mmCIF file of C-alpha atoms and ligand atoms in Angstrom:
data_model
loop_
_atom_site.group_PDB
_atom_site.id
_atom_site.type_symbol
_atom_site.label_atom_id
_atom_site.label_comp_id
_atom_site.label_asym_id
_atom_site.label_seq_id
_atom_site.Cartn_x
_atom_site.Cartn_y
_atom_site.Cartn_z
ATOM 1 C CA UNK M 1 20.491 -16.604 4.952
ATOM 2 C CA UNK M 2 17.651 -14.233 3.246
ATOM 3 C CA UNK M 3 16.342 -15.670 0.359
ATOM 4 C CA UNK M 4 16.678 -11.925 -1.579
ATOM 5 C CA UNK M 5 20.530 -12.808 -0.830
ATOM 6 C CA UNK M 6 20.141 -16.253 -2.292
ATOM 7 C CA UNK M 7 18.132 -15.405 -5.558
ATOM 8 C CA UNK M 8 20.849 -12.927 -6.250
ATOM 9 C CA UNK M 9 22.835 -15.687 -7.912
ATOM 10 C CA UNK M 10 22.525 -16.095 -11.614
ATOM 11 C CA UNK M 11 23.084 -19.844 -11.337
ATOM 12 C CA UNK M 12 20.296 -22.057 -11.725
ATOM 13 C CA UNK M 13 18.959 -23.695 -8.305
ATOM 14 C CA UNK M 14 16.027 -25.124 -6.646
ATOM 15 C CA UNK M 15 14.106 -25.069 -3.552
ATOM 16 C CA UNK M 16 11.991 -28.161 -2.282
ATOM 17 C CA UNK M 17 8.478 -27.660 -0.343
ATOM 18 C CA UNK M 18 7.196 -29.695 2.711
ATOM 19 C CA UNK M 19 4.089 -29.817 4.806
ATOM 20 C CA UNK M 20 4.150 -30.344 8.570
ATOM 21 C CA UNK M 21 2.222 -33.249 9.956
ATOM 22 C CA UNK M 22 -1.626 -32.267 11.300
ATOM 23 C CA UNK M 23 -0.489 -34.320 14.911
ATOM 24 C CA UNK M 24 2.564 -34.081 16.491
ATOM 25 C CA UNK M 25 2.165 -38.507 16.122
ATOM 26 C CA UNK M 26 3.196 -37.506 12.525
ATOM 27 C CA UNK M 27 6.162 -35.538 12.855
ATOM 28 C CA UNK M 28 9.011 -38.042 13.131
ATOM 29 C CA UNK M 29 7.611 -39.148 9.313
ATOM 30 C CA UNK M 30 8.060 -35.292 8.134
ATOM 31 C CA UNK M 31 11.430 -34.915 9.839
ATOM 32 C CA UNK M 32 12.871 -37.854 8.291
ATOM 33 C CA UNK M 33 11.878 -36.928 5.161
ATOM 34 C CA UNK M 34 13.131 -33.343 5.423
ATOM 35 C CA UNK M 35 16.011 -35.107 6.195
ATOM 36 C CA UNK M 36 16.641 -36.635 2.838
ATOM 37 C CA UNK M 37 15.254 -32.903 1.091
ATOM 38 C CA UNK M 38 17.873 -31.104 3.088
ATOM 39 C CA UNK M 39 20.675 -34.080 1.736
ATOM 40 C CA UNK M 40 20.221 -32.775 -1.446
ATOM 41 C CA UNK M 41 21.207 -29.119 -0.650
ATOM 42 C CA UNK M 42 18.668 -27.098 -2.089
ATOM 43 C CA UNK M 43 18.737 -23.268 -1.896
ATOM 44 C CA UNK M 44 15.764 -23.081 0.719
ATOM 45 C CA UNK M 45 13.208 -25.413 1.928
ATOM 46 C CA UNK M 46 9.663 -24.041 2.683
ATOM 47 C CA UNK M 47 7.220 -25.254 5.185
ATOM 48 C CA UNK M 48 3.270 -24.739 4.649
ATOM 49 C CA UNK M 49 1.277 -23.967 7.308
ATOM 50 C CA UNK M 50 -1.966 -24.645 8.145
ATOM 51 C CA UNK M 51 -4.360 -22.740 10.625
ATOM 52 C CA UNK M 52 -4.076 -23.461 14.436
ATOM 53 C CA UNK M 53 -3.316 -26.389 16.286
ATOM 54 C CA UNK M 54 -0.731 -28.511 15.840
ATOM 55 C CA UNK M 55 0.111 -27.546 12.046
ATOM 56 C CA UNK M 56 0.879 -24.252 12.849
ATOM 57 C CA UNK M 57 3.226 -25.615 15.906
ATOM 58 C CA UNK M 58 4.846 -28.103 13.562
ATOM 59 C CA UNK M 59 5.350 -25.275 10.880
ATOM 60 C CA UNK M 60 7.742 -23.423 13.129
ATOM 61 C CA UNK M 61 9.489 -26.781 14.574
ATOM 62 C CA UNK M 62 10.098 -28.254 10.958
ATOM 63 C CA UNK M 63 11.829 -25.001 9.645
ATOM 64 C CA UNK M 64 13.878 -24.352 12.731
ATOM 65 C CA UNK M 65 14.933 -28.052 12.171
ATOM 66 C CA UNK M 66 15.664 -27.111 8.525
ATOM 67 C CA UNK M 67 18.082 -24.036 9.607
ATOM 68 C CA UNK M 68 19.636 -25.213 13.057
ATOM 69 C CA UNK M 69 20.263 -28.875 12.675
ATOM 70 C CA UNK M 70 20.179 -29.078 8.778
ATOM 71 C CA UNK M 71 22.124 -25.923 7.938
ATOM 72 C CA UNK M 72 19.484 -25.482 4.846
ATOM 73 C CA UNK M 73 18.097 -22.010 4.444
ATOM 74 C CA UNK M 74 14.243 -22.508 5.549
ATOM 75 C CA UNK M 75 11.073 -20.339 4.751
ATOM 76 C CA UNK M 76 8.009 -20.501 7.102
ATOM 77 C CA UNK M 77 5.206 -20.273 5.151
ATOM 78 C CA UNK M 78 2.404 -18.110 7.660
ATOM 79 C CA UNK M 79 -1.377 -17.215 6.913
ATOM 80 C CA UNK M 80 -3.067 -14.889 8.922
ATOM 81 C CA UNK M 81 -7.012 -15.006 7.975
ATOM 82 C CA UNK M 82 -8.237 -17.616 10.592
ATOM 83 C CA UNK M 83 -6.100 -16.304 13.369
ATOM 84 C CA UNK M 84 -6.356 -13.130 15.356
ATOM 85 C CA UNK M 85 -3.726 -10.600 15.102
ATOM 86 C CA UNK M 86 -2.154 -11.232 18.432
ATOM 87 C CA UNK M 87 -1.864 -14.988 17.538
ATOM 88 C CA UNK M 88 0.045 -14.064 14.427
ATOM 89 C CA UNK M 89 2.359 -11.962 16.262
ATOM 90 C CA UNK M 90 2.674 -15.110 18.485
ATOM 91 C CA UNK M 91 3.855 -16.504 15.757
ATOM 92 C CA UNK M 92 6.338 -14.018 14.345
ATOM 93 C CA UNK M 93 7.817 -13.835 17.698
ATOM 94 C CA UNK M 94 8.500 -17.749 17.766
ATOM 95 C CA UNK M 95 9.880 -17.210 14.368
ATOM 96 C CA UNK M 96 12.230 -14.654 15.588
ATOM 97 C CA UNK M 97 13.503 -16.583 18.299
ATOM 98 C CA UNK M 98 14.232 -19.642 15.857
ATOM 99 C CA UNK M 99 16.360 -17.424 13.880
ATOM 100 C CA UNK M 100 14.146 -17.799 10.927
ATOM 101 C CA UNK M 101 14.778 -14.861 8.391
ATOM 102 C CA UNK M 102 12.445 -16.012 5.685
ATOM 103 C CA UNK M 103 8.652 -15.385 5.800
ATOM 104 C CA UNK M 104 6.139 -16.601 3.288
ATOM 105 C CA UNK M 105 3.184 -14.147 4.147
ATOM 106 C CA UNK M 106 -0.598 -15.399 3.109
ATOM 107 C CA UNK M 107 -3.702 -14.778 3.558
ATOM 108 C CA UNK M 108 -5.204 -18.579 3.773
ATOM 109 C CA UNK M 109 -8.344 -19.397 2.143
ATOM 110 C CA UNK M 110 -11.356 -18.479 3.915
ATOM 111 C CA UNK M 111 -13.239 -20.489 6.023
ATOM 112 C CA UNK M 112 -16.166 -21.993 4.415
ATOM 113 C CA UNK M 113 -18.773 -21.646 7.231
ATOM 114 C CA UNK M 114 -16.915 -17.939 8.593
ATOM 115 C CA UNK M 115 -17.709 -14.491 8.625
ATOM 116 C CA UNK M 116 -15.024 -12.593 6.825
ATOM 117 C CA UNK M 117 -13.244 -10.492 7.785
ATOM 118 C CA UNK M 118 -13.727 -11.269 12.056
ATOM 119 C CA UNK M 119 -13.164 -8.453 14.037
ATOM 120 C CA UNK M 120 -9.462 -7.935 14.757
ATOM 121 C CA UNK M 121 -8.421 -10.315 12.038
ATOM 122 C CA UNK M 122 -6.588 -9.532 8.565
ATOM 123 C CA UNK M 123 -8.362 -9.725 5.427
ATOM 124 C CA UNK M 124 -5.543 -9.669 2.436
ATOM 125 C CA UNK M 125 -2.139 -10.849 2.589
ATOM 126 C CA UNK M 126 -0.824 -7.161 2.111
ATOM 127 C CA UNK M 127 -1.803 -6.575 5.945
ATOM 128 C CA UNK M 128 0.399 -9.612 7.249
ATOM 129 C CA UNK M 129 3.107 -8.306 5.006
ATOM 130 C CA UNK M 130 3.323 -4.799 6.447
ATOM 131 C CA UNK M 131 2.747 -5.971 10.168
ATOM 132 C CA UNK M 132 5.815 -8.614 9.803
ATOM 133 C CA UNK M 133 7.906 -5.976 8.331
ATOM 134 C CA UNK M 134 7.387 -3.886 11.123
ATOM 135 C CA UNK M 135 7.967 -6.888 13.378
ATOM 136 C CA UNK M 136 11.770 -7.534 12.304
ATOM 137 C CA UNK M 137 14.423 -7.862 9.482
ATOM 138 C CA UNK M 138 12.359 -10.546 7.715
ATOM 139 C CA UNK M 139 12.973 -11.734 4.021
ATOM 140 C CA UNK M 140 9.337 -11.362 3.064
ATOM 141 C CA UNK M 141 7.415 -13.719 0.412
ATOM 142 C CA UNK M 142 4.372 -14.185 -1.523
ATOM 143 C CA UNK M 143 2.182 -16.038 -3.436
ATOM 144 C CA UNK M 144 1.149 -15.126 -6.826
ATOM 145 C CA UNK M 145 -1.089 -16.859 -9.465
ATOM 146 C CA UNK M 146 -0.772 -16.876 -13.229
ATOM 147 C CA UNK M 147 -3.848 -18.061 -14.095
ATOM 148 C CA UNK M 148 -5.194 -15.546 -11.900
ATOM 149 C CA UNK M 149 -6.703 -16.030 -8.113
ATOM 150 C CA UNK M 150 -10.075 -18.009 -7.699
ATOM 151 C CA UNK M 151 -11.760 -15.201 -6.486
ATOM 152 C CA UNK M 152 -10.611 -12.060 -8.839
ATOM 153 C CA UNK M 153 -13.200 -11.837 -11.159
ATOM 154 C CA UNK M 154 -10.379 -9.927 -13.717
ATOM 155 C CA UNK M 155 -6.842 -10.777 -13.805
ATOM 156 C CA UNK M 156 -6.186 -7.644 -14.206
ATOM 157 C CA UNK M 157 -7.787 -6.469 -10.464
ATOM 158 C CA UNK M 158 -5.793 -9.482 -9.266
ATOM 159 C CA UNK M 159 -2.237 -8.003 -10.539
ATOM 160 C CA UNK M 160 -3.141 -4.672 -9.484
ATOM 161 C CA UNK M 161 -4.135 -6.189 -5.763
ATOM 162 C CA UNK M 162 -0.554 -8.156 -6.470
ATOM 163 C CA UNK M 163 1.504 -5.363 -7.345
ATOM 164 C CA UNK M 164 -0.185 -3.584 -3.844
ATOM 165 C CA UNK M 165 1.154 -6.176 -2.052
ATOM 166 C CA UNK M 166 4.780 -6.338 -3.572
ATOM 167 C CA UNK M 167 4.739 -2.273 -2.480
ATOM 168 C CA UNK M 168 4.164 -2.849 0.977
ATOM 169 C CA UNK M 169 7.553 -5.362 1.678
ATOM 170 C CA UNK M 170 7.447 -8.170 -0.492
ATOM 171 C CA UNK M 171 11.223 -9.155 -1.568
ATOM 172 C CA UNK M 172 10.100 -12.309 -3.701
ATOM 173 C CA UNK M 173 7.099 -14.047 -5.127
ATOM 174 C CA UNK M 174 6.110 -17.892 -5.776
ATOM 175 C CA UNK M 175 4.295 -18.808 -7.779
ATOM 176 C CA UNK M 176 0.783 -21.481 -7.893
ATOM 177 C CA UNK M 177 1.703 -24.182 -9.972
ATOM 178 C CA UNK M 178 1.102 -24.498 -13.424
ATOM 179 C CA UNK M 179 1.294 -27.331 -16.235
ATOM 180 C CA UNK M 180 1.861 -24.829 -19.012
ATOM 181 C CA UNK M 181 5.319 -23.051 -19.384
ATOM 182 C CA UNK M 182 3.467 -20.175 -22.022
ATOM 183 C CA UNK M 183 0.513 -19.219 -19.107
ATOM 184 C CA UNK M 184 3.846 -18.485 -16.978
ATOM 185 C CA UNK M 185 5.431 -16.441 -19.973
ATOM 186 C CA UNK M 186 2.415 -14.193 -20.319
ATOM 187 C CA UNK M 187 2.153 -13.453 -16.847
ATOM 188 C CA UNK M 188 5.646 -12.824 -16.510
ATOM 189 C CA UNK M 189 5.068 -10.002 -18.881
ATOM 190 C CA UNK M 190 1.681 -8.427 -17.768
ATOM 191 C CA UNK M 191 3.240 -8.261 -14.064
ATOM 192 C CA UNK M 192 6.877 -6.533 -15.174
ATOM 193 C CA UNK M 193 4.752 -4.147 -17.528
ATOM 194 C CA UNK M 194 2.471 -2.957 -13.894
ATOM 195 C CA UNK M 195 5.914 -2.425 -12.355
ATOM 196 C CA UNK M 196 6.370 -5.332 -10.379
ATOM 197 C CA UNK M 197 9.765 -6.064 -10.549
ATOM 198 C CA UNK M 198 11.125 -8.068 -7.680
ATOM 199 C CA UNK M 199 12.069 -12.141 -8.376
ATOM 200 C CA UNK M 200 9.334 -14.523 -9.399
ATOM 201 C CA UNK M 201 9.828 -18.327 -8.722
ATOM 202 C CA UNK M 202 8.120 -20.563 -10.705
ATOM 203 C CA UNK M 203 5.707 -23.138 -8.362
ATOM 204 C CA UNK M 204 6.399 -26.578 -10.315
ATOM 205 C CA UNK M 205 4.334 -29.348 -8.874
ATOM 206 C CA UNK M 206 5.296 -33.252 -9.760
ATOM 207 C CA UNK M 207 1.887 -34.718 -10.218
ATOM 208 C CA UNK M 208 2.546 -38.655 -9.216
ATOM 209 C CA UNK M 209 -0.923 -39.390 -8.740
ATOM 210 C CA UNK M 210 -4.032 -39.219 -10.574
ATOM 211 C CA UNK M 211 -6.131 -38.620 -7.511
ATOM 212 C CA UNK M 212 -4.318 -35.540 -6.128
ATOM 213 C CA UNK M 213 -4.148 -34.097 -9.259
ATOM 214 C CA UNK M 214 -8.301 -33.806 -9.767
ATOM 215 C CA UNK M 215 -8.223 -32.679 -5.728
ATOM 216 C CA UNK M 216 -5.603 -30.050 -6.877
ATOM 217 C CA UNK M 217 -7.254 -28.425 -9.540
ATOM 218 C CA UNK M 218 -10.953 -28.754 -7.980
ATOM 219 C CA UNK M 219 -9.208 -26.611 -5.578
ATOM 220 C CA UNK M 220 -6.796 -24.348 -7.732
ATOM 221 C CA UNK M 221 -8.562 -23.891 -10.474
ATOM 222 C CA UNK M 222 -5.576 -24.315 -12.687
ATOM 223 C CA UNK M 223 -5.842 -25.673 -16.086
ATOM 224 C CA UNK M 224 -4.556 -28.743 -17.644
ATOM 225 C CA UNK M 225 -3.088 -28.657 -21.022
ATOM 226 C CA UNK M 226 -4.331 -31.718 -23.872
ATOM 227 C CA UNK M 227 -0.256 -33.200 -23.274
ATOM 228 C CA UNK M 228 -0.943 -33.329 -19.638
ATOM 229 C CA UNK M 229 -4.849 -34.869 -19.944
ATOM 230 C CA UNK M 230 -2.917 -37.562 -22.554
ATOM 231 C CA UNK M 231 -0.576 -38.561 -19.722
ATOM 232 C CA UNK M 232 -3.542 -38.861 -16.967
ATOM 233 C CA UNK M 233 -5.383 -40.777 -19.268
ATOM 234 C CA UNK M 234 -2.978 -43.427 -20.283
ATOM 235 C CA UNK M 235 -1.305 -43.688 -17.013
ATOM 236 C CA UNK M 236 -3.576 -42.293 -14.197
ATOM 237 C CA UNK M 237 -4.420 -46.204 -13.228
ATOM 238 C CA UNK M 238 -1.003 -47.449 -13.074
ATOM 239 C CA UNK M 239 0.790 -45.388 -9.468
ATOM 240 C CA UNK M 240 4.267 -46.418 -10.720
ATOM 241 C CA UNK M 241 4.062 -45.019 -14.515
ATOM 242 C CA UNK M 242 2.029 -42.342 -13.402
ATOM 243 C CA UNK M 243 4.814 -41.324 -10.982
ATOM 244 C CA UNK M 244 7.509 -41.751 -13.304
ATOM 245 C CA UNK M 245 5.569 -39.588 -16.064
ATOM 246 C CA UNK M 246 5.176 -36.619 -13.587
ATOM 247 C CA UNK M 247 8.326 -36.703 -12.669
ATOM 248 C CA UNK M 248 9.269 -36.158 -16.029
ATOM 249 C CA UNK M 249 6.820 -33.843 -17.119
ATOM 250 C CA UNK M 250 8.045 -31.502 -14.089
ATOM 251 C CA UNK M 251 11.648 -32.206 -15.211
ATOM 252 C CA UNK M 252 10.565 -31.035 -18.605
ATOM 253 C CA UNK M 253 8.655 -27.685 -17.373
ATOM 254 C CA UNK M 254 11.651 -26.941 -15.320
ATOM 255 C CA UNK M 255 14.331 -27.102 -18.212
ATOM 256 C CA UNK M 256 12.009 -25.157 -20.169
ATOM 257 C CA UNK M 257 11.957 -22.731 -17.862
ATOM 258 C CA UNK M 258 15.767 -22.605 -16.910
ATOM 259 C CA UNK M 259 16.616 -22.583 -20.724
ATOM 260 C CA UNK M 260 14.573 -19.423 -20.675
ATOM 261 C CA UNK M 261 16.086 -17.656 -17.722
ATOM 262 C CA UNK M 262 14.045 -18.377 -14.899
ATOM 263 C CA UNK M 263 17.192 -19.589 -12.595
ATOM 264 C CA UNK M 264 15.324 -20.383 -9.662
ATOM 265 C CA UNK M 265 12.481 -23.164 -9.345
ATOM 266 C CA UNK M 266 10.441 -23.936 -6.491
ATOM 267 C CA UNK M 267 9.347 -27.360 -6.253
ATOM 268 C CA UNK M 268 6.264 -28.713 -4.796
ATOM 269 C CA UNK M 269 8.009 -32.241 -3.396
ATOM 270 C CA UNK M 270 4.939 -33.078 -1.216
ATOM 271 C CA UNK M 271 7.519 -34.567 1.284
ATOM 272 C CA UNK M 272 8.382 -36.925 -1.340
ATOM 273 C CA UNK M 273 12.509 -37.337 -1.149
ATOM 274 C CA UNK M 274 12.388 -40.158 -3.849
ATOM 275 C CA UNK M 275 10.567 -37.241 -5.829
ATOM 276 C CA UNK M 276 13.124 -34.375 -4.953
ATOM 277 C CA UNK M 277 15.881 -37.100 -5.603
ATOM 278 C CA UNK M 278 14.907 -38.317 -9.077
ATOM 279 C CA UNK M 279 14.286 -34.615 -10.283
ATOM 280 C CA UNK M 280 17.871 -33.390 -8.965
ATOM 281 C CA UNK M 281 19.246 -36.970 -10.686
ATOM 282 C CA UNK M 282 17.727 -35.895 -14.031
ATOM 283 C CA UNK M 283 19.212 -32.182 -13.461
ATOM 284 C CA UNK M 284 22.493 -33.088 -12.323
ATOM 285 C CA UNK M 285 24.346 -31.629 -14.867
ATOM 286 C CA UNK M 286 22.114 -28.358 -15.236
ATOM 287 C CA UNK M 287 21.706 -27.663 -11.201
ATOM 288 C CA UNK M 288 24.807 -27.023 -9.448
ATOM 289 C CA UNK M 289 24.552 -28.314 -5.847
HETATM 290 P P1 LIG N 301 -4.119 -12.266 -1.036
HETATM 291 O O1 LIG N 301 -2.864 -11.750 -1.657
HETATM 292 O O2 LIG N 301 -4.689 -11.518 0.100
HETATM 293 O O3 LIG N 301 -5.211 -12.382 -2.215
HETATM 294 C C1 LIG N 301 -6.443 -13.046 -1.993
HETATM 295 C C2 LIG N 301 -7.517 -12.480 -2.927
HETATM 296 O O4 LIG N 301 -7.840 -11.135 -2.520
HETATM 297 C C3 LIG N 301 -7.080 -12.368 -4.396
HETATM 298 O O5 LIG N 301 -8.209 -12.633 -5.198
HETATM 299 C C4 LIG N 301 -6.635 -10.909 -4.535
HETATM 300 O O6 LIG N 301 -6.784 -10.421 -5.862
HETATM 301 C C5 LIG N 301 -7.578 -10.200 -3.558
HETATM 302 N N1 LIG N 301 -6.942 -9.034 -2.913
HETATM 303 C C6 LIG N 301 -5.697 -8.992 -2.373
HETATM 304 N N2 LIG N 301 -5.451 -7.767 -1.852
HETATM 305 C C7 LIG N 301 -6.557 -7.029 -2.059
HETATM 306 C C8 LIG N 301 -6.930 -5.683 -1.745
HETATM 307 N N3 LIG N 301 -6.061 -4.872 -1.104
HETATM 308 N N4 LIG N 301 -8.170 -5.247 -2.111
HETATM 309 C C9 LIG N 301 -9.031 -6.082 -2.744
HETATM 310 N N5 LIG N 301 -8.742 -7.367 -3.073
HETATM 311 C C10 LIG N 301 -7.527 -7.839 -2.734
HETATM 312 N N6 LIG N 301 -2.461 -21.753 2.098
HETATM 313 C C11 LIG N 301 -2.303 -22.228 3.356
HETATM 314 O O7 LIG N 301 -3.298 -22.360 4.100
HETATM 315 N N7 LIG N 301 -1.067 -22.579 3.851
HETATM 316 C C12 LIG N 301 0.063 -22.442 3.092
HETATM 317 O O8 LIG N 301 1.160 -22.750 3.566
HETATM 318 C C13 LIG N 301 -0.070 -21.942 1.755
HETATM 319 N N8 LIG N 301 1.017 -21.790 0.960
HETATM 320 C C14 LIG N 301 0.869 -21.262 -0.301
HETATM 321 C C15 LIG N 301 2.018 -21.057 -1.094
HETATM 322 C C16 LIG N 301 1.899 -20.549 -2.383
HETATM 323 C C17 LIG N 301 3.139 -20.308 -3.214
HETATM 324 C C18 LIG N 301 0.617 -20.252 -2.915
HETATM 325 C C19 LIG N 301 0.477 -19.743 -4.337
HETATM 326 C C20 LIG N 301 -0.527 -20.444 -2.130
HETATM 327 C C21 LIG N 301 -0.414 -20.925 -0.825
HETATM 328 N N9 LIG N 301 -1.534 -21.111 0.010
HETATM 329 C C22 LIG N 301 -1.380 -21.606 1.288
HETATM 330 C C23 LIG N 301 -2.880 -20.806 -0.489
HETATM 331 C C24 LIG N 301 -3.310 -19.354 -0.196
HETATM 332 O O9 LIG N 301 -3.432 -19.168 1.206
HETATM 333 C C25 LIG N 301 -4.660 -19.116 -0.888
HETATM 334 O O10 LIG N 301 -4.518 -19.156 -2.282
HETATM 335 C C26 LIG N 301 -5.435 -17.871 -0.444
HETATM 336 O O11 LIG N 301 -6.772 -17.988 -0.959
HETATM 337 C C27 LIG N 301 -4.874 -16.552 -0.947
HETATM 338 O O12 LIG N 301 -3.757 -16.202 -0.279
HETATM 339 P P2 LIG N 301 -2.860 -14.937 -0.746
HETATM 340 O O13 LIG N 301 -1.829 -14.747 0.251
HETATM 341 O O14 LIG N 301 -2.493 -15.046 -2.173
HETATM 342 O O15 LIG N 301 -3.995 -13.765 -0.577
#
């Protein structure tokens, strides 16, 4: 099913996240855990990709697995900046042949050591989105940041670079996570007043471990609100509090957000089923399976 069908329904749902493994010796891990995601019947289940080799491979074997022996909607996540255009169309094409509907279209980050952009390669995400439209009858995603990109200078150049991509095919955005309901709020309202009107999903990450969470926001940039610090500090050396915290500060985010009319949440379940499981357990009531 496309996932502009899905988000047409008022009710409120969520959609897990999982990350293929980086060698195919990995990959009976990741399918068993997609296993348990796909028990809980979200709406969709996206898989990341990562840049050539295997990951890339395992990107388009984990969501076919998701649609044709699951039966759970799946979105491939694909990125397009370290690969050369015929290599992405490579990709499309396998995509195609899966039955996969759903494309999340990105740019990647750019290669530390590269030259950017290589000849024949893509430089923004609005390129990929325009060259998978005219590849097929996709369902075509985004990403989106509220606390702006890393490297837009102005949030404001960053929603009007956003709001370029949306007009060349994009049906939905996600969002990067955030730990702050309000920073979602605001954007929310600077995007709809530029005209960008199509669904957002709010990107809601259950931080179980102090370690990933420094990694995350070296890397993100996003900011972490004085509740969240409090939490790290007390807990951040005990795993099993720490886990059980995050869960419920995501738990709390996402009512917050629900209450407020944001029906659909994406959650960033890190291959995690005992994460997935114990949010849906503390929604079961509000989320309608
Ligand atoms: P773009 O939309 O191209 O934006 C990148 C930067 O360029 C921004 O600063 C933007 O303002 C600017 N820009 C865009 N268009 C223009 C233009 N026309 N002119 C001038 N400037 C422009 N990475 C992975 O490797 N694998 C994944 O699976 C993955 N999944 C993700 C899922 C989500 C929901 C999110 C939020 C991020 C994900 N990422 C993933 C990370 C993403 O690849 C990086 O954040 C990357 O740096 C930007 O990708 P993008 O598609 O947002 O790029």
């Amino acid at each position: 099913m496309k996932i502009r069908d899905i988000l047409k329904d008022n009710s409120p749902h969520v959609s897990f996240e999982v990350f293929p493994p980086k060698t195919d010796a990995g990959y009976e891990g990741v399918r068993a855990a997609t296993e348990k995601i796909a028990a809980l019947r979200p709406s969709f289940i996206s898989v990341t990709y990562g840049a050539g080799g295997g990951t890339s491979r395992n990107t388009v074997r984990i969501a076919s697995q998701i649609k044709n022996d699951l039966g759970v909607t799946s979105l491939a996540h694909l990125t397009c900046v370290s690969s050369t255009k015929d290599e992405v169309h490579g990709v499309i094409g396998q995509l195609k042949e899966q039955g996969i509907e759903n494309i999340l279209a990105l740019r990647g980050d750019i290669p530390a050591d590269g030259e950017f952009p290589l000849p024949n390669h893509y430089r923004y995400a609005c390129e990929l989105v325009e060259d998978i439209k005219s590849q097929g009858d996709f369902c075509i995603g985004a990403a989106c940041y509220p606390e702006g990109h890393v490297e837009a200078a102005h949030k404001k150049d960053d929603i009007m670079n956003l709001k370029h991509k949306v007009d060349c095919g994009v049906d939905f955005l996600t969002t990067q996570m955030f730990f702050d309901n309000n920073i979602l709020y605001n954007f929310l309202y600077r995007i709809r007043e530029k005209g960008i009107t199509v669904p957002v999903l709010p990107g809601i990450m259950p931080v179980t471990s102090a370690k990933q969470m420094k990694r995350i926001c070296d890397l993100s940039g996003t900011v972490l609100p004085e509740r969240f610090r409090a939490i790290l500090d007390r807990f951040g050396e005990d795993p099993d509090a720490m886990k059980q915290a995050g869960i419920v500060y995501a738990t709390d985010q996402i009512i917050d957000l629900i209450a407020n009319g944001l029906n659909h949440i994406h959650i960033y379940s890190m291959n995690k089923p005992e994460v997935a499981e114990a949010i849906i357990g503390n929604l079961s009531t509000i989320i309608k399976a």
